[in-house]
Amino acid sequence: EAWKVFAEPGYLDVLWRTIGVSVVTTLGCVLLAVPVAWRIHRASARWRSWMLLLVVLPFWTSFLVRVYAWRVLLQANGPLA
C-alpha cells in the first residue's frame, strides 16, 4: 500500500526530474574533475602541491566558517547562552 503512492503521476515526475538532475550534476563534476586531476598528476612536484592546495582550500574555508559560527552561538554571552 505504501509503495502505491509513488505510482501517482506527480511523484513520478519529481522522481524522474531528480534522477535527471543528479545524472547531469554527476556528469558535470566528472567532466570538470578529470581534466583537473590529469593536470595535477602531470605537474611537477612543486606545482602539484600548490594545485592540490587550491583544490582543497574551499573545503577548509567552509569548515573554518562553520567553526566560527558555532563559537559565536555557544560563547558565554552568545544567543544560545
Coordinates of C-alpha atoms in Angstrom, one line a residue:
E1 CA 0.0 0.0 0.0
A2 CA 2.7 2.5 0.9
W3 CA 4.5 2.0 -2.4
K4 CA 1.4 2.8 -4.5
V5 CA 1.8 6.5 -3.6
F6 CA 5.0 6.5 -5.8
A7 CA 2.9 5.4 -8.8
E8 CA 1.0 8.7 -8.9
P9 CA 2.0 11.0 -11.8
G10 CA 3.2 13.8 -9.6
Y11 CA 5.6 11.6 -7.7
L12 CA 6.9 10.0 -10.8
D13 CA 7.6 13.4 -12.4
V14 CA 9.5 14.6 -9.4
L15 CA 11.4 11.3 -9.2
W16 CA 12.5 11.4 -12.9
R17 CA 13.4 15.1 -12.6
T18 CA 15.5 14.3 -9.5
I19 CA 17.3 11.4 -11.3
G20 CA 17.9 13.7 -14.3
V21 CA 19.4 16.5 -12.3
S22 CA 21.6 14.1 -10.4
V23 CA 22.9 12.5 -13.6
V24 CA 23.6 15.9 -15.2
T25 CA 25.3 17.1 -12.0
T26 CA 27.4 13.9 -11.8
L27 CA 28.5 14.2 -15.5
G28 CA 29.4 17.9 -14.9
C29 CA 31.5 17.0 -11.9
V30 CA 33.3 14.3 -13.8
L31 CA 33.9 16.5 -16.9
L32 CA 35.5 19.1 -14.6
A33 CA 37.3 16.8 -12.2
V34 CA 39.1 14.5 -14.7
P35 CA 41.0 17.3 -16.6
V36 CA 41.9 18.9 -13.3
A37 CA 43.1 15.6 -11.8
W38 CA 45.1 14.8 -15.0
R39 CA 46.7 18.3 -15.0
I40 CA 47.7 17.9 -11.3
H41 CA 49.1 14.4 -12.0
R42 CA 51.2 15.7 -14.8
A43 CA 52.5 18.8 -12.9
S44 CA 55.9 18.9 -11.2
A45 CA 56.1 18.1 -7.5
R46 CA 56.4 21.8 -6.7
W47 CA 53.3 22.8 -8.7
R48 CA 51.4 19.7 -7.7
S49 CA 51.4 20.8 -4.0
W50 CA 50.1 24.3 -4.9
M51 CA 47.4 22.9 -7.2
L52 CA 46.2 20.5 -4.6
L53 CA 46.1 23.3 -2.1
L54 CA 43.9 25.3 -4.5
V55 CA 41.5 22.3 -4.8
V56 CA 41.3 21.7 -1.0
L57 CA 41.2 25.3 0.2
P58 CA 37.4 25.8 -0.3
F59 CA 36.7 22.8 1.9
W60 CA 38.9 24.3 4.7
T61 CA 37.2 27.6 4.3
S62 CA 33.8 26.0 4.8
F63 CA 35.0 24.2 7.9
L64 CA 36.5 27.3 9.3
V65 CA 33.3 29.4 8.8
R66 CA 31.3 26.6 10.5
V67 CA 33.7 26.5 13.5
Y68 CA 33.4 30.3 14.0
A69 CA 29.7 30.2 13.7
W70 CA 29.5 27.5 16.4
R71 CA 31.8 29.6 18.6
V72 CA 29.5 32.7 18.2
L73 CA 26.4 30.6 19.0
L74 CA 27.9 28.8 22.0
Q75 CA 30.0 31.6 23.7
A76 CA 29.2 32.7 27.2
N77 CA 27.1 35.8 26.1
G78 CA 26.0 34.3 22.7
P79 CA 22.4 33.9 21.5
L80 CA 22.1 30.4 22.9
A81 CA 23.6 31.1 26.4

